[in-house]
Amino acid sequence: MIWYKLENFAMASLPKFVASLSDMKEWRSPKDDVDKLRRSFILAAGAMAAGLSDAGAATAQAARKRDIGTSGIDRSCRVSSQRLDTLVAKAYPLFNKPVILPAFDAKTDGARFDVDLHRIVTHTVVPETGEKLKISGLLALPVGIKRELPLLSWQHGTILSFDQVPSNLTLLADPAYELTDAADSLETLFNVQRFAGQGYAVIAADYVGKGPFRGDRGEGYAVKDVSVRTCVDVLAAGQAAMRSLGLRPSKLFLHGWSQGALNTQWLHQALRAKSRPLTGTAVASPFNDLNEAWSFWAGVRTFTLPTGVTSYPARPNWISLCMIVALGSYELQYGLNGLMRSAIRPEYHDFALKFWKDYKLDFDQSKPFPTGTDLLIPGFFDSFTDVRNSAFLRHFAANRASYWNYDSPIRFHYGLADEAIHPAMVSRALSAGGKLATGVPVAGGSHRGTFLAGLYGDASTLGGSENVLNWFRSIH
């Protein structure tokens, strides 16, 4: 599910991990006059060529407000295909652990188009609470394609920070900006390079509780209705922005990883319920049954080894952080006041409540760090422990995505060495999904490696299947 950027996190690396989170960059909105003027020129012209205007700051601000009102776009930049390839080549080894793929090769997998990145702004209404919230997302468009192009809706994985969102990629407006694993959405970078760089439009939501407009509100981690509503509203805003630029989508594709894979399955269901045509959907490392996933993370549920595998990686220590965020999200969204205290062992209350508030690990390292196996109170899964705990488990069950009949093609990529998502956790969706649901095993795939292989792998890694881009092309 995760997922922050913690696949190799261990207790021995806590000091470095704490420092990286504590030094996380704050969201940076362009505030200087030069950048305002550049944005005003770019958006008024409907193009992304770099340039400066001599108009005053007030004129630039007024132009920006007009553009937001008509297109939803409030900041933009252009990234060359060469720069995209360079960024991917740098990030690639961070996901290719253990190594299951050849090194990135721009000659075979390089972007064909420069890409325009737009931050889009819209509003959503949270179904569980009725709040109206300002939200953001990313629209990535290949340069030079006119009128019609295929559209990908990308749903990112878990981030244990507030700013590692897709729209953060617009910081690449600064030629000197360096993307990092701790501050940016590298998984979104891969999707932009792989799809927008090959002629697709890409739209990606910054989830509620994330990004530049979150304020102090918590997120809706693994909460179905708010996740779906956010993705639907950002998808609509992105399509409206495309129309304002003279473009229109042809066929619609969905893609998601980890938490984003669950969101993608929910989004697939919601769009089909409205008879929205979907050409293809791909998910990587999906956790479909939340109760089952939590039982696995807490060490209560075990599975047999996948066929042909002699050992399986241990559950990562950082899984407890995601469990804390899930508890905080369900307490907030469903009004289960006190859930975190009722579900978590007393010795971890202070740590969990603080982490949910600020996502920082600046705690007393002489004290024990909670793991998935000892975070929850005894008997959490076995008997009645608290009315809030029982309600939490019922909400979890209601939000599962395991038993859906898919009436358009969907592929489930699962790693045979995924430390967070055991292959058996995918089988529920495959067995119930119908003839259009297909499983794609990733040999040796870790949590990150499974995602990367789905984008850049070939039949030798993907159990005889082609990667997502080539599959989408074949059904386009």
PDB file of C-alpha atoms in Angstrom, residues 22 55 57 61 73 79 96 122 128 138 163 172 201 210 218 237 244 260 319 353 400 407 433 440 471:
ATOM      1  CA  SER A  22      12.030  16.830   9.036  1.00  0.00           C
ATOM      2  CA  ALA A  55       3.326  44.103 -17.822  1.00  0.00           C
ATOM      3  CA  ALA A  57       2.369  42.398 -11.395  1.00  0.00           C
ATOM      4  CA  GLN A  61      -2.338  38.447 -11.235  1.00  0.00           C
ATOM      5  CA  ILE A  73      -4.852  26.072 -14.668  1.00  0.00           C
ATOM      6  CA  VAL A  79       9.785  19.884 -19.772  1.00  0.00           C
ATOM      7  CA  ASN A  96      14.539  -1.227  -9.407  1.00  0.00           C
ATOM      8  CA  THR A 122     -10.922  22.834  -8.634  1.00  0.00           C
ATOM      9  CA  GLU A 128     -18.612  11.581   4.214  1.00  0.00           C
ATOM     10  CA  LEU A 138      -1.700  17.649 -12.549  1.00  0.00           C
ATOM     11  CA  ASP A 163       3.674  17.770  -0.593  1.00  0.00           C
ATOM     12  CA  LEU A 172      10.322  21.812 -12.791  1.00  0.00           C
ATOM     13  CA  ALA A 201      -2.717  13.224 -21.869  1.00  0.00           C
ATOM     14  CA  LYS A 210      -2.422  16.768   0.312  1.00  0.00           C
ATOM     15  CA  GLY A 218      -6.204  15.431   7.379  1.00  0.00           C
ATOM     16  CA  ALA A 237     -11.301  19.623 -14.224  1.00  0.00           C
ATOM     17  CA  SER A 244      -9.755  25.275 -23.005  1.00  0.00           C
ATOM     18  CA  GLY A 260      -3.594   4.328  -5.952  1.00  0.00           C
ATOM     19  CA  ILE A 319       3.821  -0.501   7.666  1.00  0.00           C
ATOM     20  CA  LEU A 353      -1.359  11.215  17.437  1.00  0.00           C
ATOM     21  CA  ARG A 400     -13.217  -3.419  -0.121  1.00  0.00           C
ATOM     22  CA  ASP A 407     -16.906  -5.366 -17.870  1.00  0.00           C
ATOM     23  CA  GLY A 433     -13.465 -10.182 -11.532  1.00  0.00           C
ATOM     24  CA  VAL A 440       0.272 -10.371 -14.230  1.00  0.00           C
ATOM     25  CA  TRP A 471      -0.889  -3.193 -23.754  1.00  0.00           C
TER      26      TRP A 471
END
